[in-house]
PDB file of C-alpha atoms in Angstrom:
ATOM      1  CA  MET A 109     -21.514  -9.906 -38.620  1.00 57.00           C
ATOM      2  CA  THR A 110     -25.151 -10.746 -38.148  1.00 66.00           C
ATOM      3  CA  GLU A 111     -26.013 -13.875 -40.399  1.00 85.00           C
ATOM      4  CA  PRO A 112     -28.966 -13.450 -42.919  1.00 91.00           C
ATOM      5  CA  THR A 113     -32.268 -14.499 -41.825  1.00 93.00           C
ATOM      6  CA  ALA A 114     -33.891 -14.351 -45.267  1.00 95.00           C
ATOM      7  CA  LEU A 115     -33.536 -13.853 -48.917  1.00 96.00           C
ATOM      8  CA  LEU A 116     -35.214 -11.404 -51.079  1.00 97.00           C
ATOM      9  CA  LEU A 117     -35.456 -12.468 -54.499  1.00 97.00           C
ATOM     10  CA  LEU A 118     -35.850  -9.888 -57.216  1.00 97.00           C
ATOM     11  CA  PRO A 119     -36.625 -11.977 -60.284  1.00 97.00           C
ATOM     12  CA  ARG A 120     -35.913 -11.187 -63.947  1.00 96.00           C
ATOM     13  CA  LEU A 121     -35.325  -7.633 -63.963  1.00 97.00           C
ATOM     14  CA  ARG A 122     -34.863  -6.075 -67.545  1.00 97.00           C
ATOM     15  CA  VAL A 123     -32.424  -3.616 -67.904  1.00 97.00           C
ATOM     16  CA  GLN A 124     -31.802  -1.248 -70.774  1.00 96.00           C
ATOM     17  CA  ASN A 125     -28.588   0.493 -71.656  1.00 95.00           C
ATOM     18  CA  ALA A 126     -26.411  -0.694 -68.784  1.00 96.00           C
ATOM     19  CA  ASN A 127     -22.964   0.404 -68.775  1.00 95.00           C
ATOM     20  CA  ALA A 128     -20.838  -2.137 -70.557  1.00 95.00           C
ATOM     21  CA  ILE A 129     -17.249  -0.650 -69.893  1.00 92.00           C
ATOM     22  CA  SER A 130     -16.773  -0.872 -66.196  1.00 84.00           C
ATOM     23  CA  GLY A 131     -12.933  -1.319 -66.565  1.00 87.00           C
ATOM     24  CA  PRO A 132      -9.935  -0.084 -68.492  1.00 88.00           C
ATOM     25  CA  LEU A 133      -9.189  -3.444 -69.858  1.00 88.00           C
ATOM     26  CA  SER A 134     -12.237  -5.162 -70.487  1.00 90.00           C
ATOM     27  CA  TRP A 135     -15.872  -4.794 -71.645  1.00 92.00           C
ATOM     28  CA  GLY A 136     -18.905  -6.720 -71.002  1.00 94.00           C
ATOM     29  CA  PHE A 137     -21.252  -7.615 -68.181  1.00 96.00           C
ATOM     30  CA  PRO A 138     -20.892  -4.939 -65.505  1.00 96.00           C
ATOM     31  CA  SER A 139     -18.724  -4.944 -62.607  1.00 95.00           C
ATOM     32  CA  PRO A 140     -20.219  -6.561 -59.307  1.00 96.00           C
ATOM     33  CA  THR A 141     -19.519  -3.246 -57.737  1.00 95.00           C
ATOM     34  CA  ALA A 142     -22.365  -1.865 -59.791  1.00 96.00           C
ATOM     35  CA  PHE A 143     -24.788  -4.467 -57.996  1.00 97.00           C
ATOM     36  CA  THR A 144     -23.628  -3.930 -54.489  1.00 96.00           C
ATOM     37  CA  GLY A 145     -23.884  -0.216 -55.051  1.00 95.00           C
ATOM     38  CA  PHE A 146     -27.415  -0.803 -56.227  1.00 97.00           C
ATOM     39  CA  VAL A 147     -28.243  -2.865 -53.251  1.00 96.00           C
ATOM     40  CA  HIS A 148     -26.618  -0.340 -50.867  1.00 96.00           C
ATOM     41  CA  ALA A 149     -28.900   2.334 -52.470  1.00 96.00           C
ATOM     42  CA  LEU A 150     -31.803   0.220 -52.101  1.00 96.00           C
ATOM     43  CA  GLU A 151     -31.012  -0.436 -48.349  1.00 96.00           C
ATOM     44  CA  ARG A 152     -30.979   3.356 -47.713  1.00 95.00           C
ATOM     45  CA  GLN A 153     -34.763   3.457 -49.143  1.00 95.00           C
ATOM     46  CA  PHE A 154     -35.660   1.388 -46.219  1.00 95.00           C
ATOM     47  CA  THR A 155     -33.708   2.639 -43.123  1.00 92.00           C
ATOM     48  CA  SER A 156     -37.026   2.815 -41.202  1.00 91.00           C
ATOM     49  CA  VAL A 157     -37.999  -0.936 -41.712  1.00 90.00           C
ATOM     50  CA  LEU A 158     -34.483  -2.604 -41.470  1.00 91.00           C
ATOM     51  CA  GLU A 159     -32.200  -2.052 -38.648  1.00 91.00           C
ATOM     52  CA  LYS A 160     -29.348  -4.572 -39.721  1.00 93.00           C
ATOM     53  CA  GLY A 161     -29.721  -4.212 -43.518  1.00 93.00           C
ATOM     54  CA  PHE A 162     -28.637  -6.414 -46.152  1.00 94.00           C
ATOM     55  CA  ALA A 163     -25.821  -8.944 -46.163  1.00 92.00           C
ATOM     56  CA  GLY A 164     -24.822  -9.667 -49.627  1.00 93.00           C
ATOM     57  CA  VAL A 165     -26.198  -9.857 -53.432  1.00 97.00           C
ATOM     58  CA  GLY A 166     -26.079 -12.688 -55.569  1.00 97.00           C
ATOM     59  CA  ILE A 167     -25.998 -12.033 -59.297  1.00 97.00           C
ATOM     60  CA  VAL A 168     -27.625 -14.466 -61.890  1.00 97.00           C
ATOM     61  CA  CYS A 169     -27.659 -13.387 -65.728  1.00 97.00           C
ATOM     62  CA  HIS A 170     -30.544 -14.679 -67.889  1.00 97.00           C
ATOM     63  CA  ASP A 171     -29.977 -12.764 -71.131  1.00 97.00           C
ATOM     64  CA  PHE A 172     -27.316 -10.214 -72.212  1.00 97.00           C
ATOM     65  CA  GLU A 173     -27.365  -8.224 -75.479  1.00 96.00           C
ATOM     66  CA  PRO A 174     -24.467  -5.780 -75.989  1.00 96.00           C
ATOM     67  CA  GLN A 175     -25.223  -2.907 -78.327  1.00 95.00           C
ATOM     68  CA  ILE A 176     -22.432  -3.656 -80.973  1.00 94.00           C
ATOM     69  CA  SER A 177     -22.137  -4.076 -84.691  1.00 93.00           C
ATOM     70  CA  GLN A 178     -19.779  -5.192 -87.286  1.00 93.00           C
ATOM     71  CA  PRO A 179     -18.978  -2.645 -89.946  1.00 91.00           C
ATOM     72  CA  ALA A 180     -18.967  -3.861 -93.389  1.00 91.00           C
ATOM     73  CA  GLY A 181     -15.505  -5.055 -94.564  1.00 90.00           C
ATOM     74  CA  LYS A 182     -14.370  -5.372 -91.036  1.00 89.00           C
ATOM     75  CA  ARG A 183     -13.536  -8.243 -88.664  1.00 87.00           C
ATOM     76  CA  THR A 184     -13.867  -6.388 -85.542  1.00 89.00           C
ATOM     77  CA  GLN A 185     -17.098  -5.312 -83.735  1.00 90.00           C
ATOM     78  CA  VAL A 186     -17.778  -1.845 -82.536  1.00 92.00           C
ATOM     79  CA  PHE A 187     -20.170  -0.218 -79.961  1.00 92.00           C
ATOM     80  CA  ARG A 188     -23.377   1.410 -81.364  1.00 91.00           C
ATOM     81  CA  LEU A 189     -22.861   5.218 -80.377  1.00 87.00           C
ATOM     82  CA  THR A 190     -25.401   7.685 -80.414  1.00 80.00           C
ATOM     83  CA  ARG A 191     -25.570  11.548 -80.581  1.00 75.00           C
ATOM     84  CA  ASN A 192     -28.013  12.602 -77.887  1.00 73.00           C
ATOM     85  CA  PRO A 193     -29.231  14.893 -76.406  1.00 74.00           C
ATOM     86  CA  VAL A 194     -28.982  17.510 -78.864  1.00 77.00           C
ATOM     87  CA  GLY A 195     -27.279  21.071 -77.960  1.00 78.00           C
ATOM     88  CA  LYS A 196     -29.002  23.967 -76.751  1.00 81.00           C
ATOM     89  CA  ASP A 197     -29.438  25.410 -80.362  1.00 82.00           C
ATOM     90  CA  GLY A 198     -31.002  21.979 -81.481  1.00 80.00           C
ATOM     91  CA  SER A 199     -27.662  20.775 -83.235  1.00 81.00           C
ATOM     92  CA  THR A 200     -26.076  17.348 -82.715  1.00 78.00           C
ATOM     93  CA  GLN A 201     -23.468  16.784 -80.314  1.00 77.00           C
ATOM     94  CA  ALA A 202     -20.030  15.287 -80.710  1.00 77.00           C
ATOM     95  CA  LEU A 203     -19.745  11.467 -80.583  1.00 76.00           C
ATOM     96  CA  VAL A 204     -18.855  10.140 -77.136  1.00 76.00           C
ATOM     97  CA  GLU A 205     -17.722   6.732 -77.349  1.00 79.00           C
ATOM     98  CA  GLU A 206     -19.730   4.598 -74.608  1.00 87.00           C
ATOM     99  CA  GLY A 207     -20.520   0.997 -74.324  1.00 92.00           C
ATOM    100  CA  ARG A 208     -24.140  -0.009 -73.712  1.00 95.00           C
ATOM    101  CA  THR A 209     -25.895  -3.258 -73.108  1.00 96.00           C
ATOM    102  CA  HIS A 210     -29.281  -4.826 -72.507  1.00 97.00           C
ATOM    103  CA  MET A 211     -29.706  -7.634 -69.825  1.00 97.00           C
ATOM    104  CA  GLU A 212     -32.043  -9.429 -67.817  1.00 98.00           C
ATOM    105  CA  VAL A 213     -30.876 -10.270 -64.357  1.00 98.00           C
ATOM    106  CA  SER A 214     -32.111 -11.775 -61.076  1.00 97.00           C
ATOM    107  CA  LEU A 215     -31.008 -10.538 -57.844  1.00 97.00           C
ATOM    108  CA  VAL A 216     -30.708 -12.528 -54.610  1.00 97.00           C
ATOM    109  CA  ILE A 217     -30.372 -10.011 -51.645  1.00 97.00           C
ATOM    110  CA  ALA A 218     -29.494 -11.525 -48.254  1.00 96.00           C
ATOM    111  CA  VAL A 219     -31.458  -9.882 -45.331  1.00 96.00           C
ATOM    112  CA  ARG A 220     -30.099  -9.720 -41.928  1.00 94.00           C
ATOM    113  CA  ASP A 221     -33.158  -8.363 -40.129  1.00 93.00           C
ATOM    114  CA  TYR A 222     -35.986 -10.959 -38.913  1.00 93.00           C
ATOM    115  CA  LEU A 223     -39.419 -10.212 -40.373  1.00 92.00           C
ATOM    116  CA  PRO A 224     -42.451 -12.549 -40.048  1.00 93.00           C
ATOM    117  CA  ALA A 225     -43.443 -14.154 -43.229  1.00 91.00           C
ATOM    118  CA  ARG A 226     -46.630 -11.797 -43.976  1.00 93.00           C
ATOM    119  CA  LYS A 227     -44.409  -8.601 -43.370  1.00 94.00           C
ATOM    120  CA  GLY A 228     -41.588 -10.292 -45.316  1.00 94.00           C
ATOM    121  CA  ARG A 229     -43.795 -10.738 -48.394  1.00 95.00           C
ATOM    122  CA  GLU A 230     -45.086  -6.921 -47.936  1.00 95.00           C
ATOM    123  CA  PHE A 231     -41.454  -5.755 -47.769  1.00 96.00           C
ATOM    124  CA  ALA A 232     -40.705  -7.742 -50.944  1.00 96.00           C
ATOM    125  CA  ASP A 233     -43.476  -6.111 -52.752  1.00 96.00           C
ATOM    126  CA  ASP A 234     -42.496  -2.556 -51.604  1.00 96.00           C
ATOM    127  CA  ALA A 235     -38.788  -3.344 -52.524  1.00 96.00           C
ATOM    128  CA  MET A 236     -39.835  -4.223 -56.056  1.00 96.00           C
ATOM    129  CA  THR A 237     -41.957  -0.942 -56.386  1.00 96.00           C
ATOM    130  CA  VAL A 238     -38.885   1.006 -55.414  1.00 97.00           C
ATOM    131  CA  VAL A 239     -36.525  -1.015 -57.374  1.00 96.00           C
ATOM    132  CA  HIS A 240     -38.404  -0.069 -60.758  1.00 95.00           C
ATOM    133  CA  GLY A 241     -37.556   3.683 -59.936  1.00 94.00           C
ATOM    134  CA  MET A 242     -33.769   3.070 -59.816  1.00 96.00           C
ATOM    135  CA  ARG A 243     -31.039   2.268 -62.166  1.00 96.00           C
ATOM    136  CA  ILE A 244     -28.623  -0.556 -62.165  1.00 96.00           C
ATOM    137  CA  ALA A 245     -25.056   0.053 -63.758  1.00 95.00           C
ATOM    138  CA  GLY A 246     -26.622   3.302 -65.249  1.00 94.00           C
ATOM    139  CA  GLY A 247     -29.274   1.204 -67.286  1.00 95.00           C
ATOM    140  CA  SER A 248     -33.011   1.688 -66.650  1.00 96.00           C
ATOM    141  CA  ILE A 249     -35.196  -0.830 -65.223  1.00 97.00           C
ATOM    142  CA  LEU A 250     -37.967  -1.719 -67.498  1.00 96.00           C
ATOM    143  CA  PRO A 251     -41.646  -2.179 -66.136  1.00 95.00           C
ATOM    144  CA  LYS A 252     -42.398  -5.424 -64.536  1.00 92.00           C
ATOM    145  CA  ARG A 253     -44.056  -8.210 -66.810  1.00 93.00           C
ATOM    146  CA  GLU A 254     -47.332  -9.733 -65.576  1.00 92.00           C
ATOM    147  CA  GLY A 255     -47.233 -13.098 -64.013  1.00 92.00           C
ATOM    148  CA  ARG A 256     -46.212 -14.675 -60.693  1.00 90.00           C
ATOM    149  CA  ARG A 257     -42.926 -15.543 -61.736  1.00 90.00           C
ATOM    150  CA  PHE A 258     -41.856 -11.934 -62.113  1.00 95.00           C
ATOM    151  CA  ASP A 259     -43.123 -10.922 -58.533  1.00 95.00           C
ATOM    152  CA  ALA A 260     -40.527 -10.290 -55.800  1.00 96.00           C
ATOM    153  CA  GLN A 261     -40.349 -13.222 -53.420  1.00 96.00           C
ATOM    154  CA  TRP A 262     -39.297 -13.729 -49.635  1.00 96.00           C
ATOM    155  CA  TRP A 263     -37.669 -16.979 -48.604  1.00 95.00           C
ATOM    156  CA  PRO A 264     -37.104 -17.130 -44.799  1.00 94.00           C
ATOM    157  CA  LEU A 265     -33.834 -19.223 -43.921  1.00 92.00           C
ATOM    158  CA  GLU A 266     -33.465 -21.982 -41.537  1.00 86.00           C
ATOM    159  CA  GLU A 267     -31.218 -21.647 -38.671  1.00 83.00           C
ATOM    160  CA  ASP A 268     -29.298 -24.632 -39.240  1.00 84.00           C
ATOM    161  CA  LEU A 269     -27.104 -25.238 -42.297  1.00 81.00           C
ATOM    162  CA  GLU A 270     -28.663 -28.598 -43.348  1.00 84.00           C
ATOM    163  CA  GLY A 271     -31.974 -26.712 -43.402  1.00 86.00           C
ATOM    164  CA  GLN A 272     -30.459 -23.892 -45.427  1.00 85.00           C
ATOM    165  CA  ARG A 273     -29.035 -26.415 -48.029  1.00 85.00           C
ATOM    166  CA  LEU A 274     -32.503 -28.005 -48.527  1.00 89.00           C
ATOM    167  CA  LEU A 275     -33.977 -24.641 -48.872  1.00 91.00           C
ATOM    168  CA  LEU A 276     -31.289 -23.617 -51.437  1.00 90.00           C
ATOM    169  CA  ARG A 277     -32.044 -26.756 -53.622  1.00 91.00           C
ATOM    170  CA  LYS A 278     -35.603 -25.437 -53.918  1.00 93.00           C
ATOM    171  CA  PHE A 279     -34.513 -21.775 -54.343  1.00 94.00           C
ATOM    172  CA  ARG A 280     -32.063 -22.394 -57.067  1.00 93.00           C
ATOM    173  CA  ARG A 281     -34.602 -23.719 -59.484  1.00 93.00           C
ATOM    174  CA  ARG A 282     -36.024 -20.010 -59.432  1.00 94.00           C
ATOM    175  CA  LEU A 283     -32.831 -19.068 -61.147  1.00 95.00           C
ATOM    176  CA  LEU A 284     -32.823 -21.345 -63.988  1.00 94.00           C
ATOM    177  CA  PRO A 285     -32.263 -21.037 -66.788  1.00 95.00           C
ATOM    178  CA  GLY A 286     -29.428 -18.627 -66.207  1.00 96.00           C
ATOM    179  CA  PHE A 287     -25.660 -17.995 -65.018  1.00 97.00           C
ATOM    180  CA  ALA A 288     -24.379 -17.160 -61.523  1.00 97.00           C
ATOM    181  CA  LEU A 289     -21.136 -14.937 -61.339  1.00 97.00           C
ATOM    182  CA  VAL A 290     -18.754 -15.990 -58.839  1.00 97.00           C
ATOM    183  CA  GLU A 291     -15.098 -15.345 -58.085  1.00 96.00           C
ATOM    184  CA  ARG A 292     -12.415 -17.821 -58.758  1.00 95.00           C
ATOM    185  CA  PRO A 293      -9.026 -16.660 -57.212  1.00 94.00           C
ATOM    186  CA  ASP A 294      -7.999 -20.445 -56.445  1.00 94.00           C
ATOM    187  CA  ARG A 295      -7.819 -20.879 -60.314  1.00 94.00           C
ATOM    188  CA  LEU A 296      -5.987 -17.604 -60.797  1.00 94.00           C
ATOM    189  CA  ALA A 297      -3.276 -18.794 -58.379  1.00 95.00           C
ATOM    190  CA  GLU A 298      -3.170 -22.401 -59.662  1.00 94.00           C
ATOM    191  CA  ARG A 299      -2.437 -20.795 -63.182  1.00 94.00           C
ATOM    192  CA  LEU A 300       0.024 -18.570 -61.769  1.00 95.00           C
ATOM    193  CA  SER A 301       2.124 -21.389 -60.079  1.00 96.00           C
ATOM    194  CA  GLU A 302       1.948 -23.299 -63.482  1.00 94.00           C
ATOM    195  CA  LEU A 303       3.445 -20.226 -65.399  1.00 94.00           C
ATOM    196  CA  ARG A 304       6.301 -19.560 -62.852  1.00 95.00           C
ATOM    197  CA  GLU A 305       7.585 -23.059 -63.417  1.00 94.00           C
ATOM    198  CA  ARG A 306       8.602 -22.139 -66.862  1.00 91.00           C
ATOM    199  CA  GLN A 307       8.552 -18.369 -66.387  1.00 92.00           C
ATOM    200  CA  PRO A 308       9.888 -17.257 -62.959  1.00 94.00           C
ATOM    201  CA  ASP A 309       9.097 -13.787 -63.140  1.00 94.00           C
ATOM    202  CA  ALA A 310       5.325 -14.275 -64.330  1.00 94.00           C
ATOM    203  CA  CYS A 311       2.849 -12.214 -62.435  1.00 94.00           C
ATOM    204  CA  ALA A 312      -0.851 -12.210 -61.596  1.00 94.00           C
ATOM    205  CA  LEU A 313      -1.758 -10.254 -64.806  1.00 93.00           C
ATOM    206  CA  ASP A 314       0.042 -13.005 -66.906  1.00 94.00           C
ATOM    207  CA  ALA A 315      -2.035 -15.757 -65.431  1.00 95.00           C
ATOM    208  CA  LEU A 316      -5.345 -13.763 -65.799  1.00 95.00           C
ATOM    209  CA  LEU A 317      -4.660 -13.000 -69.528  1.00 93.00           C
ATOM    210  CA  ASP A 318      -3.596 -16.454 -70.159  1.00 93.00           C
ATOM    211  CA  LEU A 319      -6.813 -17.699 -68.757  1.00 93.00           C
ATOM    212  CA  THR A 320      -9.200 -15.159 -70.496  1.00 90.00           C
ATOM    213  CA  ARG A 321      -7.889 -15.236 -73.944  1.00 89.00           C
ATOM    214  CA  LEU A 322      -7.874 -17.719 -76.718  1.00 88.00           C
ATOM    215  CA  ASN A 323      -4.832 -19.841 -76.824  1.00 88.00           C
ATOM    216  CA  PHE A 324      -3.821 -21.871 -79.747  1.00 87.00           C
ATOM    217  CA  ASP A 325      -1.592 -24.869 -78.681  1.00 84.00           C
ATOM    218  CA  PRO A 326      -0.533 -28.146 -80.341  1.00 81.00           C
ATOM    219  CA  ASP A 327      -2.236 -30.102 -77.770  1.00 73.00           C
ATOM    220  CA  MET A 328      -4.641 -32.368 -79.677  1.00 71.00           C
ATOM    221  CA  PRO A 329      -3.768 -35.788 -81.456  1.00 73.00           C
ATOM    222  CA  ASP A 330      -3.788 -35.629 -85.248  1.00 74.00           C
ATOM    223  CA  PRO A 331      -5.919 -38.314 -86.453  1.00 74.00           C
ATOM    224  CA  GLU A 332      -4.581 -38.043 -90.085  1.00 78.00           C
ATOM    225  CA  LYS A 333      -0.884 -38.225 -88.730  1.00 78.00           C
ATOM    226  CA  PRO A 334      -0.443 -40.430 -85.921  1.00 76.00           C
ATOM    227  CA  GLY A 335       2.176 -39.450 -83.203  1.00 77.00           C
ATOM    228  CA  GLU A 336       1.982 -35.781 -84.155  1.00 80.00           C
ATOM    229  CA  LEU A 337      -0.021 -32.970 -82.378  1.00 80.00           C
ATOM    230  CA  ARG A 338      -2.652 -30.638 -84.175  1.00 82.00           C
ATOM    231  CA  TRP A 339      -3.042 -27.038 -83.331  1.00 85.00           C
ATOM    232  CA  GLY A 340      -6.231 -26.113 -81.666  1.00 84.00           C
ATOM    233  CA  ILE A 341      -7.920 -23.812 -78.934  1.00 86.00           C
ATOM    234  CA  ARG A 342      -6.864 -24.846 -75.375  1.00 85.00           C
ATOM    235  CA  ARG A 343      -9.667 -25.919 -73.228  1.00 83.00           C
ATOM    236  CA  LYS A 344     -10.514 -24.004 -70.170  1.00 82.00           C
ATOM    237  CA  PRO A 345     -11.657 -25.412 -66.811  1.00 82.00           C
ATOM    238  CA  GLY A 346     -15.124 -23.333 -66.973  1.00 89.00           C
ATOM    239  CA  TRP A 347     -16.435 -20.293 -68.367  1.00 93.00           C
ATOM    240  CA  LEU A 348     -13.846 -17.946 -66.954  1.00 95.00           C
ATOM    241  CA  VAL A 349     -13.938 -14.071 -67.467  1.00 95.00           C
ATOM    242  CA  PRO A 350     -11.869 -11.046 -66.202  1.00 95.00           C
ATOM    243  CA  ILE A 351     -13.802  -9.029 -63.825  1.00 95.00           C
ATOM    244  CA  PRO A 352     -13.119  -5.596 -62.236  1.00 95.00           C
ATOM    245  CA  VAL A 353     -14.007  -5.980 -58.550  1.00 95.00           C
ATOM    246  CA  GLY A 354     -13.005  -2.769 -56.912  1.00 95.00           C
ATOM    247  CA  TYR A 355     -10.289  -0.162 -56.383  1.00 95.00           C
ATOM    248  CA  ALA A 356      -6.978   0.325 -54.913  1.00 95.00           C
ATOM    249  CA  ALA A 357      -5.558   3.431 -53.688  1.00 96.00           C
ATOM    250  CA  LEU A 358      -2.904   5.614 -55.929  1.00 96.00           C
ATOM    251  CA  SER A 359      -2.818   8.554 -53.098  1.00 94.00           C
ATOM    252  CA  PRO A 360      -3.106   9.364 -49.716  1.00 94.00           C
ATOM    253  CA  LEU A 361      -6.811   9.763 -48.270  1.00 93.00           C
ATOM    254  CA  TYR A 362      -7.506  13.642 -48.628  1.00 94.00           C
ATOM    255  CA  ALA A 363     -10.003  15.237 -46.351  1.00 94.00           C
ATOM    256  CA  ALA A 364     -13.104  16.528 -47.760  1.00 91.00           C
ATOM    257  CA  GLU A 365     -12.906  19.844 -49.722  1.00 89.00           C
ATOM    258  CA  GLU A 366      -9.151  19.458 -49.820  1.00 92.00           C
ATOM    259  CA  VAL A 367      -9.194  18.256 -53.454  1.00 92.00           C
ATOM    260  CA  ALA A 368     -10.345  20.979 -55.799  1.00 91.00           C
ATOM    261  CA  ASN A 369     -13.355  19.942 -58.093  1.00 89.00           C
ATOM    262  CA  SER A 370     -14.002  16.799 -56.467  1.00 88.00           C
ATOM    263  CA  ARG A 371     -17.584  15.497 -56.874  1.00 85.00           C
ATOM    264  CA  ASP A 372     -18.745  15.569 -53.204  1.00 86.00           C
ATOM    265  CA  ASP A 373     -17.608  18.271 -50.807  1.00 86.00           C
ATOM    266  CA  SER A 374     -18.593  16.066 -47.766  1.00 91.00           C
ATOM    267  CA  THR A 375     -16.618  12.937 -48.219  1.00 90.00           C
ATOM    268  CA  PRO A 376     -12.992  12.451 -48.227  1.00 92.00           C
ATOM    269  CA  PHE A 377     -11.266  11.831 -51.373  1.00 93.00           C
ATOM    270  CA  ARG A 378      -8.589   9.524 -52.841  1.00 94.00           C
ATOM    271  CA  PHE A 379      -7.205   8.781 -56.408  1.00 95.00           C
ATOM    272  CA  VAL A 380      -7.588   4.973 -57.175  1.00 95.00           C
ATOM    273  CA  GLU A 381      -7.037   2.485 -60.152  1.00 94.00           C
ATOM    274  CA  SER A 382      -8.939  -0.568 -60.918  1.00 94.00           C
ATOM    275  CA  LEU A 383      -8.567  -3.870 -59.437  1.00 95.00           C
ATOM    276  CA  TYR A 384      -9.262  -7.173 -61.534  1.00 95.00           C
ATOM    277  CA  SER A 385      -9.780 -10.584 -60.621  1.00 95.00           C
ATOM    278  CA  LEU A 386     -11.135 -13.954 -62.241  1.00 95.00           C
ATOM    279  CA  GLY A 387     -14.609 -14.606 -62.534  1.00 96.00           C
ATOM    280  CA  GLU A 388     -16.652 -17.653 -63.629  1.00 96.00           C
ATOM    281  CA  TRP A 389     -20.239 -18.183 -64.722  1.00 97.00           C
ATOM    282  CA  VAL A 390     -21.596 -21.291 -63.036  1.00 96.00           C
ATOM    283  CA  SER A 391     -25.044 -22.737 -63.393  1.00 96.00           C
ATOM    284  CA  PRO A 392     -27.170 -22.104 -60.306  1.00 95.00           C
ATOM    285  CA  HIS A 393     -27.933 -25.874 -60.043  1.00 93.00           C
ATOM    286  CA  ARG A 394     -24.347 -26.312 -59.058  1.00 93.00           C
ATOM    287  CA  LEU A 395     -24.384 -24.094 -55.983  1.00 93.00           C
ATOM    288  CA  THR A 396     -24.590 -26.040 -52.636  1.00 90.00           C
ATOM    289  CA  ASP A 397     -23.978 -23.160 -50.186  1.00 89.00           C
ATOM    290  CA  LEU A 398     -25.474 -19.667 -49.939  1.00 90.00           C
ATOM    291  CA  ASN A 399     -22.138 -18.081 -49.618  1.00 90.00           C
ATOM    292  CA  GLN A 400     -21.082 -19.310 -52.973  1.00 93.00           C
ATOM    293  CA  LEU A 401     -23.780 -16.932 -54.319  1.00 95.00           C
ATOM    294  CA  LEU A 402     -23.339 -13.666 -52.579  1.00 96.00           C
ATOM    295  CA  TRP A 403     -20.839 -10.712 -53.153  1.00 97.00           C
ATOM    296  CA  TYR A 404     -20.134  -8.357 -50.413  1.00 93.00           C
ATOM    297  CA  SER A 405     -18.354  -4.868 -50.225  1.00 92.00           C
ATOM    298  CA  GLU A 406     -15.196  -4.757 -48.139  1.00 92.00           C
ATOM    299  CA  ALA A 407     -13.339  -1.506 -47.603  1.00 92.00           C
ATOM    300  CA  ASP A 408      -9.967  -1.291 -45.893  1.00 93.00           C
ATOM    301  CA  SER A 409      -9.042   2.583 -45.926  1.00 89.00           C
ATOM    302  CA  ALA A 410      -5.675   1.867 -44.136  1.00 91.00           C
ATOM    303  CA  LYS A 411      -4.459  -0.460 -46.872  1.00 92.00           C
ATOM    304  CA  GLY A 412      -6.189   1.498 -49.671  1.00 94.00           C
ATOM    305  CA  ILE A 413      -8.488  -1.339 -50.734  1.00 95.00           C
ATOM    306  CA  TYR A 414     -12.132  -0.945 -51.600  1.00 95.00           C
ATOM    307  CA  ARG A 415     -13.375  -4.134 -53.443  1.00 95.00           C
ATOM    308  CA  CYS A 416     -16.132  -6.839 -53.788  1.00 95.00           C
ATOM    309  CA  ILE A 417     -15.508 -10.400 -52.558  1.00 94.00           C
ATOM    310  CA  ASN A 418     -17.292 -13.740 -53.154  1.00 96.00           C
ATOM    311  CA  ARG A 419     -16.622 -16.724 -51.380  1.00 92.00           C
ATOM    312  CA  TYR A 420     -17.287 -19.406 -53.698  1.00 93.00           C
ATOM    313  CA  SER A 421     -13.779 -21.005 -53.740  1.00 87.00           C
ATOM    314  CA  GLN A 422     -14.034 -21.084 -49.902  1.00 82.00           C
ATOM    315  CA  ALA A 423     -17.327 -22.587 -49.516  1.00 72.00           C
ATOM    316  CA  MET A 424     -16.575 -25.105 -52.031  1.00 69.00           C
ATOM    317  CA  GLU A 425     -13.330 -26.181 -50.133  1.00 66.00           C
ATOM    318  CA  THR A 426     -15.529 -26.249 -46.904  1.00 63.00           C
ATOM    319  CA  ALA A 427     -17.992 -28.502 -48.608  1.00 57.00           C
ATOM    320  CA  THR A 428     -15.074 -30.873 -50.205  1.00 55.00           C
ATOM    321  CA  THR A 429     -13.572 -31.164 -46.768  1.00 54.00           C
ATOM    322  CA  GLY A 430     -16.775 -32.123 -45.233  1.00 45.00           C
ATOM    323  CA  ILE A 431     -17.279 -34.814 -47.835  1.00 39.00           C
ATOM    324  CA  ALA A 432     -13.653 -36.146 -47.470  1.00 36.00           C
TER     325      ALA A 432
END
């Protein structure tokens, strides 16, 4: 695979009514698949300019406003639902439950093709123009605000790793304040190993639920009763969240047009279910390697796995080994 030669920064994109239910088990921030799909669609708009295309996308969230409310007398929150569009006769339609959210995100796209600085800046401006006619996670992108900080930016990468790390120190300031979404399978594996010491039949789903829910444990010393413990919410090692990262096959891969009523008659078809993993929101100033930020698409049709991956854990282990 060709290494990226530059970064394209699309800063502070305001998205309205994005899909907040991207998986069957959770709701909230859209799945990384929504952003890798968006970048793939953008890449197809520039096939005459880019021969090698994009190498990954980094996701940084600055603001998140789910469209929810708390009914009077209730302790739970519900989505704000709408009844549009109206029917052909002008009557209102039945309610269809859907989750929507407004958000402000910055996308960092790694570009494999080499472009001179001037052409790179022109390409960044063209890309920003195209982006504002697209959708992210089903949501509409609002018009760009005035000001240089909202313009698309082109950052050529150095060839050596040390040069890239120096550039990343400057670049990550452009992503503040905000939080970058990364994957943490290492922490999921650690928690599963701890659970299996007391519960040998524990599975990965048990570990995922244990890390992403509120656990009330007697794990804090009680100042009023020395020698006893007080119940409290167990502290987590970071801002951990469950994230749907792709799909796993439930059926063989059928040829195009073999399954009736499929959406696309020219593409092979397969029944799938969602794949979940453990994610973490980290501040961009903690990133020390570009690979910690980027998400990639990966498909293995033989095994039936179609998912997004992020190498935050691997890059962190490499950095730690280098320090040791």
